[in-house]
């Protein structure tokens, strides 16, 4: 039996529709247009593609997109000054500084400089702490998108065995927090985990976020499990290249109950959740009711 393939593109379009509805409502009733500022330092080609997509989709849902493209040689002080300016701009409700930043800039310092209320990435330590203690936080976009798909697939996650492979600050750790908050039994597996295949085979929910192309094969998957593939890896394919996840799709699809593809799975949901977080931040900034179904 072949798994159900979770259509992240369609799911993301649905989320963007809800965001657009709420944006229209904010404009009509409150005269407010949410604004998202994206800061890109340097010319990394993959980053440029993401930033362009983000800007395009921001405008499509009716929000203002403010883009700042800075030279790779921009000093840390100049970047921090820009963030300060955006923090103090009432038209800007969300700020995202695209990672990675060049080596001469301390990413932790940059993340700490973004006002927690405008931190639509959810990377500021205040938001990390709020999430970890079960309080109202800005939640990182990729784990939020994964959670939305899992809730749709399972309804309740209560009591399910969830294994997150990968312990990054931007995906693995916040994903584990969200699953725990939904009462799953959560294991974080990583490069030092003993018998990692065996650990994965116990998972009703398997989230792969390691950044290693096709590492997780079908024999690591419990029959019927839901597999969420966060990986986006570009690998050689003959003369060209192709995108693959951290999961070996062709073998996993034969075992899983449901699985996200790459591309077309988690990636589109990440951007949709960024838009959702921007609306949420805007509503919180103005003391207005938050949109339903767009937050954790
Ligand atoms: N501060 C910060 N926040 C981020 O959220 C952030 C970041 N920095 N740096 C880079 C990564 C990467 N990222 C992606 C988002 C969407 C797709 C996406 O939509 N991918 C499509 C197509 C990919 C393609 O064709 O190249 C898909 O998976 O179907 C991919 C990657 C957000 N990131």
CSV table of C-alpha atoms and ligand atoms in Angstrom, one decimal:
chain,number,residue,atom,x,y,z
A,1,UNK,CA,0.0,0.0,0.0
A,2,UNK,CA,1.3,3.4,-0.9
A,3,UNK,CA,1.0,6.3,1.5
A,4,UNK,CA,-1.3,9.3,1.2
A,5,UNK,CA,0.8,12.2,-0.1
A,6,UNK,CA,0.2,15.3,1.9
A,7,UNK,CA,-0.2,18.2,-0.5
A,8,UNK,CA,1.7,21.1,1.2
A,9,UNK,CA,1.1,23.4,-1.8
A,10,UNK,CA,-2.7,23.1,-1.5
A,11,UNK,CA,-2.6,23.3,2.2
A,12,UNK,CA,-0.5,26.4,2.0
A,13,UNK,CA,-2.9,28.0,-0.5
A,14,UNK,CA,-5.7,27.4,2.0
A,15,UNK,CA,-3.7,29.0,4.8
A,16,UNK,CA,-2.9,32.0,2.6
A,17,UNK,CA,-6.6,32.3,1.8
A,18,UNK,CA,-7.4,32.6,5.5
A,19,UNK,CA,-4.6,35.1,5.9
A,20,UNK,CA,-6.0,37.1,3.0
A,21,UNK,CA,-9.5,37.1,4.5
A,22,UNK,CA,-8.2,38.4,7.8
A,23,UNK,CA,-6.0,41.1,6.1
A,24,UNK,CA,-9.1,42.3,4.2
A,25,UNK,CA,-11.0,42.4,7.4
A,26,UNK,CA,-8.2,44.4,9.2
A,27,UNK,CA,-8.2,46.9,6.3
A,28,UNK,CA,-12.0,47.3,6.1
A,29,UNK,CA,-12.8,47.4,9.8
A,30,UNK,CA,-9.7,48.8,11.4
A,31,UNK,CA,-7.9,50.7,8.5
A,32,UNK,CA,-4.7,48.7,9.2
A,33,UNK,CA,-2.5,47.0,6.6
A,34,UNK,CA,-0.1,44.5,8.1
A,35,UNK,CA,3.5,45.0,7.0
A,36,UNK,CA,6.3,42.5,6.7
A,37,UNK,CA,10.0,43.6,6.5
A,38,UNK,CA,12.5,41.1,5.1
A,39,UNK,CA,16.2,41.8,5.4
A,40,UNK,CA,18.7,40.0,3.2
A,41,UNK,CA,22.4,40.5,3.6
A,42,UNK,CA,24.5,39.3,0.7
A,43,UNK,CA,23.8,37.5,-2.6
A,44,UNK,CA,23.3,33.9,-1.7
A,45,UNK,CA,21.2,32.7,-4.7
A,46,UNK,CA,19.0,30.3,-2.7
A,47,UNK,CA,18.2,33.1,-0.2
A,48,UNK,CA,17.4,35.5,-3.1
A,49,UNK,CA,14.8,33.0,-4.4
A,50,UNK,CA,13.2,32.6,-1.0
A,51,UNK,CA,13.1,36.3,-0.4
A,52,UNK,CA,11.5,37.0,-3.8
A,53,UNK,CA,8.8,34.3,-3.1
A,54,UNK,CA,8.1,35.8,0.3
A,55,UNK,CA,7.7,39.3,-1.1
A,56,UNK,CA,5.5,38.1,-3.9
A,57,UNK,CA,3.2,36.1,-1.6
A,58,UNK,CA,3.1,38.9,1.0
A,59,UNK,CA,1.7,41.3,-1.6
A,60,UNK,CA,-0.7,38.6,-2.9
A,61,UNK,CA,-2.5,38.3,0.5
A,62,UNK,CA,-2.8,42.1,0.6
A,63,UNK,CA,0.0,43.0,3.0
A,64,UNK,CA,2.8,45.5,2.6
A,65,UNK,CA,6.2,44.0,1.8
A,66,UNK,CA,9.2,46.0,2.8
A,67,UNK,CA,12.5,44.6,1.4
A,68,UNK,CA,15.9,45.6,2.5
A,69,UNK,CA,18.7,44.1,0.4
A,70,UNK,CA,22.1,44.9,1.9
A,71,UNK,CA,25.6,44.4,0.5
A,72,UNK,CA,27.5,41.3,1.8
A,73,UNK,CA,30.1,43.7,3.3
A,74,UNK,CA,27.4,45.5,5.4
A,75,UNK,CA,28.7,45.9,9.0
A,76,UNK,CA,27.0,44.4,12.0
A,77,UNK,CA,26.4,47.9,13.4
A,78,UNK,CA,24.7,49.0,10.2
A,79,UNK,CA,22.5,45.9,10.2
A,80,UNK,CA,21.6,46.5,13.9
A,81,UNK,CA,20.8,50.1,13.1
A,82,UNK,CA,18.4,49.0,10.4
A,83,UNK,CA,16.7,46.5,12.7
A,84,UNK,CA,16.3,49.3,15.3
A,85,UNK,CA,14.7,51.5,12.7
A,86,UNK,CA,12.2,48.7,11.7
A,87,UNK,CA,11.5,47.9,15.4
A,88,UNK,CA,10.4,51.5,15.7
A,89,UNK,CA,8.4,51.7,12.5
A,90,UNK,CA,4.6,51.4,13.3
A,91,UNK,CA,3.9,50.3,9.7
A,92,UNK,CA,6.1,47.2,10.2
A,93,UNK,CA,4.5,44.4,12.1
A,94,UNK,CA,6.9,41.6,11.3
A,95,UNK,CA,10.7,41.5,10.8
A,96,UNK,CA,12.6,38.6,9.3
A,97,UNK,CA,16.4,38.7,8.8
A,98,UNK,CA,17.2,35.9,6.3
A,99,UNK,CA,19.7,33.4,7.6
A,100,UNK,CA,22.5,32.6,7.2
A,101,UNK,CA,24.1,36.1,7.5
A,102,UNK,CA,27.8,36.6,6.5
A,103,UNK,CA,30.5,35.3,8.9
A,104,UNK,CA,31.5,38.8,10.2
A,105,UNK,CA,28.0,39.2,11.6
A,106,UNK,CA,26.9,37.5,14.8
A,107,UNK,CA,23.5,35.9,14.0
A,108,UNK,CA,22.5,35.6,17.7
A,109,UNK,CA,23.1,39.3,18.2
A,110,UNK,CA,20.9,40.1,15.2
A,111,UNK,CA,18.1,37.8,16.4
A,112,UNK,CA,18.3,39.3,19.9
A,113,UNK,CA,17.9,42.8,18.4
A,114,UNK,CA,14.6,42.1,16.7
A,115,UNK,CA,11.6,43.2,18.9
A,116,UNK,CA,10.0,40.0,20.2
A,117,UNK,CA,6.6,41.3,19.2
A,118,UNK,CA,7.7,41.6,15.6
A,119,UNK,CA,9.8,38.4,15.6
A,120,UNK,CA,7.7,36.5,13.0
A,121,UNK,CA,10.5,33.8,12.8
A,122,UNK,CA,10.0,33.1,16.5
A,123,UNK,CA,13.8,32.9,16.9
A,124,UNK,CA,14.2,35.5,19.7
A,125,UNK,CA,15.0,34.0,23.1
A,126,UNK,CA,11.9,35.6,24.6
A,127,UNK,CA,9.7,33.7,22.1
A,128,UNK,CA,11.7,30.5,22.6
A,129,UNK,CA,11.1,30.8,26.3
A,130,UNK,CA,7.5,31.6,26.0
A,131,UNK,CA,7.0,28.6,23.7
A,132,UNK,CA,8.9,26.3,26.1
A,133,UNK,CA,6.8,27.4,29.1
A,134,UNK,CA,3.5,27.1,27.2
A,135,UNK,CA,2.8,30.8,26.9
A,136,UNK,CA,1.6,32.9,24.0
A,137,UNK,CA,4.6,33.2,21.7
A,138,UNK,CA,5.6,33.8,18.1
A,139,UNK,CA,6.1,30.3,16.8
A,140,UNK,CA,8.8,29.4,14.2
A,141,UNK,CA,7.2,29.1,10.8
A,142,UNK,CA,8.5,25.6,9.7
A,143,UNK,CA,7.4,23.8,12.9
A,144,UNK,CA,4.1,25.7,12.9
A,145,UNK,CA,3.4,24.5,9.3
A,146,UNK,CA,4.3,20.9,10.3
A,147,UNK,CA,2.0,21.1,13.3
A,148,UNK,CA,-0.9,22.3,11.2
A,149,UNK,CA,-0.5,19.4,8.7
A,150,UNK,CA,-0.2,16.9,11.6
A,151,UNK,CA,-3.3,18.2,13.3
A,152,UNK,CA,-5.2,18.0,10.0
A,153,UNK,CA,-4.0,14.4,9.5
A,154,UNK,CA,-4.6,13.1,13.1
A,155,UNK,CA,-7.0,15.4,14.8
A,156,UNK,CA,-5.6,14.9,18.3
A,157,UNK,CA,-1.8,14.1,18.7
A,158,UNK,CA,-2.4,13.1,22.3
A,159,UNK,CA,-0.4,10.0,23.3
A,160,UNK,CA,1.1,9.5,19.9
A,161,UNK,CA,4.8,8.6,19.7
A,162,UNK,CA,6.6,11.5,17.9
A,163,UNK,CA,10.2,11.3,16.9
A,164,UNK,CA,11.9,14.4,15.7
A,165,UNK,CA,15.2,13.7,13.9
A,166,UNK,CA,17.4,16.8,14.3
A,167,UNK,CA,18.0,19.3,17.1
A,168,UNK,CA,18.3,22.6,15.5
A,169,UNK,CA,17.1,25.8,17.1
A,170,UNK,CA,15.0,26.7,14.1
A,171,UNK,CA,13.2,23.4,13.5
A,172,UNK,CA,14.0,20.4,15.7
A,173,UNK,CA,13.8,22.0,19.2
A,174,UNK,CA,10.7,24.1,18.5
A,175,UNK,CA,9.0,21.2,16.7
A,176,UNK,CA,9.5,19.0,19.8
A,177,UNK,CA,8.0,21.8,22.0
A,178,UNK,CA,4.9,22.0,19.8
A,179,UNK,CA,4.4,18.3,19.8
A,180,UNK,CA,4.8,18.1,23.5
A,181,UNK,CA,2.3,20.9,23.9
A,182,UNK,CA,-0.2,18.8,21.9
A,183,UNK,CA,0.5,15.9,24.4
A,184,UNK,CA,2.5,13.7,22.1
A,185,UNK,CA,5.3,11.5,23.6
A,186,UNK,CA,8.3,13.2,22.1
A,187,UNK,CA,11.8,11.9,21.4
A,188,UNK,CA,14.5,14.0,19.8
A,189,UNK,CA,17.0,11.9,17.8
A,190,UNK,CA,20.2,13.2,16.4
A,191,UNK,CA,23.6,12.2,15.1
A,192,UNK,CA,24.7,10.6,18.4
A,193,UNK,CA,21.5,8.7,19.0
A,194,UNK,CA,22.1,5.0,19.5
A,195,UNK,CA,20.0,2.6,17.3
A,196,UNK,CA,18.5,5.6,15.5
A,197,UNK,CA,16.6,3.3,13.0
A,198,UNK,CA,15.0,1.5,15.9
A,199,UNK,CA,14.0,4.7,17.6
A,200,UNK,CA,12.5,6.0,14.4
A,201,UNK,CA,10.6,2.7,13.8
A,202,UNK,CA,8.6,3.4,17.0
A,203,UNK,CA,7.3,6.7,15.7
A,204,UNK,CA,3.7,7.3,14.8
A,205,UNK,CA,4.8,10.7,13.7
A,206,UNK,CA,8.3,11.0,12.2
A,207,UNK,CA,9.7,14.5,11.5
A,208,UNK,CA,12.9,14.6,9.6
A,209,UNK,CA,15.0,17.8,10.0
A,210,UNK,CA,18.6,16.9,9.7
A,211,UNK,CA,19.7,18.3,6.4
A,212,UNK,CA,21.1,15.0,5.1
A,213,UNK,CA,19.8,14.0,1.7
A,214,UNK,CA,17.6,10.9,1.8
A,215,UNK,CA,19.0,9.7,5.1
A,216,UNK,CA,15.8,8.2,6.4
A,217,UNK,CA,14.8,5.1,4.3
A,218,UNK,CA,11.6,3.1,4.3
A,219,UNK,CA,13.0,0.5,6.7
A,220,UNK,CA,13.2,3.2,9.4
A,221,UNK,CA,9.5,3.9,9.1
A,222,UNK,CA,6.7,2.2,11.2
A,223,UNK,CA,4.0,1.0,8.9
A,224,UNK,CA,1.2,3.5,8.7
A,225,UNK,CA,3.2,6.3,10.3
A,226,UNK,CA,2.9,10.0,9.3
A,227,UNK,CA,6.3,11.2,7.9
A,228,UNK,CA,7.0,14.9,7.7
A,229,UNK,CA,10.1,15.8,5.6
A,230,UNK,CA,11.6,19.2,6.5
A,231,UNK,CA,14.8,18.7,4.5
A,232,UNK,CA,15.5,20.6,1.3
A,233,UNK,CA,18.7,19.4,-0.3
A,234,UNK,CA,19.9,20.0,-3.8
A,235,UNK,CA,21.8,17.0,-5.1
A,236,UNK,CA,23.4,16.2,-8.5
A,237,UNK,CA,21.1,14.5,-10.9
A,238,UNK,CA,22.9,13.6,-14.1
A,239,UNK,CA,23.9,16.9,-15.8
A,240,UNK,CA,21.5,18.9,-13.6
A,241,UNK,CA,20.5,18.9,-9.9
A,242,UNK,CA,17.3,18.0,-8.1
A,243,UNK,CA,15.7,18.7,-4.8
A,244,UNK,CA,15.3,15.9,-2.3
A,245,UNK,CA,14.3,15.8,1.4
A,246,UNK,CA,15.9,14.1,4.4
A,247,UNK,CA,13.7,11.1,3.7
A,248,UNK,CA,14.2,8.6,0.9
A,249,UNK,CA,10.8,9.2,-0.6
A,250,UNK,CA,10.4,6.2,-2.9
A,251,UNK,CA,11.0,3.7,-0.2
A,252,UNK,CA,9.2,5.6,2.6
A,253,UNK,CA,6.1,6.1,0.6
A,254,UNK,CA,5.6,2.3,0.5
A,255,UNK,CA,5.5,2.0,4.3
A,256,UNK,CA,4.1,5.3,5.7
A,257,UNK,CA,0.5,6.1,6.1
A,258,UNK,CA,0.9,9.7,5.0
A,259,UNK,CA,4.0,11.6,3.8
A,260,UNK,CA,5.0,15.0,2.7
A,261,UNK,CA,6.9,15.3,-0.6
A,262,UNK,CA,9.9,17.5,-1.4
A,263,UNK,CA,9.3,19.9,-3.0
A,264,UNK,CA,5.7,20.7,-2.4
A,265,UNK,CA,5.4,19.7,1.2
A,266,UNK,CA,6.8,21.6,4.2
A,267,UNK,CA,8.5,24.4,2.1
A,268,UNK,CA,5.3,26.1,0.9
A,269,UNK,CA,3.8,25.8,4.4
A,270,UNK,CA,6.8,27.7,5.9
A,271,UNK,CA,6.1,30.8,3.8
A,272,UNK,CA,2.3,30.6,4.4
A,273,UNK,CA,3.0,30.4,8.2
A,274,UNK,CA,5.3,33.5,7.9
A,275,UNK,CA,2.3,35.4,6.5
A,276,UNK,CA,0.1,34.0,9.2
A,277,UNK,CA,2.6,35.1,11.9
A,278,UNK,CA,2.7,38.6,10.4
A,279,UNK,CA,-1.1,38.9,10.7
A,280,UNK,CA,-1.0,37.5,14.3
A,281,UNK,CA,1.8,40.0,15.2
A,282,UNK,CA,-0.3,42.8,13.7
A,283,UNK,CA,-3.4,41.9,15.6
A,284,UNK,CA,-1.4,41.6,18.9
A,285,UNK,CA,0.2,45.0,18.3
A,286,UNK,CA,-3.1,46.6,18.0
A,287,UNK,CA,-4.9,44.6,20.7
A,288,UNK,CA,-7.3,43.1,18.2
A,289,UNK,CA,-8.7,39.6,18.0
A,290,UNK,CA,-6.4,37.1,16.4
A,291,UNK,CA,-7.3,35.0,13.3
A,292,UNK,CA,-8.6,31.6,14.1
A,293,UNK,CA,-6.6,28.5,13.0
A,294,UNK,CA,-3.5,30.4,12.1
A,295,UNK,CA,-1.6,30.1,15.4
A,296,UNK,CA,-0.4,27.2,17.5
B,1,LIG,N1,15.2,33.9,9.0
B,1,LIG,C1,14.9,32.9,8.2
B,1,LIG,N2,13.7,32.4,8.2
B,1,LIG,C2,13.4,31.3,7.3
B,1,LIG,O1,12.2,30.9,7.3
B,1,LIG,C3,14.4,30.9,6.4
B,1,LIG,C4,15.7,31.5,6.5
B,1,LIG,N3,15.9,32.5,7.4
B,1,LIG,N4,16.6,31.1,5.6
B,1,LIG,C5,16.4,30.1,4.6
B,1,LIG,C6,15.4,29.1,5.0
B,1,LIG,C7,14.8,28.3,3.9
B,1,LIG,N5,13.4,28.6,3.9
B,1,LIG,C8,12.5,28.1,2.9
B,1,LIG,C9,11.2,28.4,2.8
B,1,LIG,C10,10.4,27.9,1.8
B,1,LIG,C11,10.8,27.0,0.9
B,1,LIG,C12,9.9,26.5,-0.2
B,1,LIG,O2,8.8,27.0,-0.4
B,1,LIG,N6,10.4,25.5,-1.0
B,1,LIG,C13,9.6,25.0,-2.0
B,1,LIG,C14,10.3,25.0,-3.4
B,1,LIG,C15,11.8,25.0,-3.2
B,1,LIG,C16,12.6,25.2,-4.6
B,1,LIG,O3,12.0,24.8,-5.6
B,1,LIG,O4,13.7,25.7,-4.5
B,1,LIG,C17,9.2,23.5,-1.7
B,1,LIG,O5,9.7,22.9,-0.8
B,1,LIG,O6,8.3,23.0,-2.4
B,1,LIG,C18,12.1,26.6,1.0
B,1,LIG,C19,13.0,27.1,2.0
B,1,LIG,C20,13.1,29.5,4.8
B,1,LIG,N7,14.2,29.9,5.5
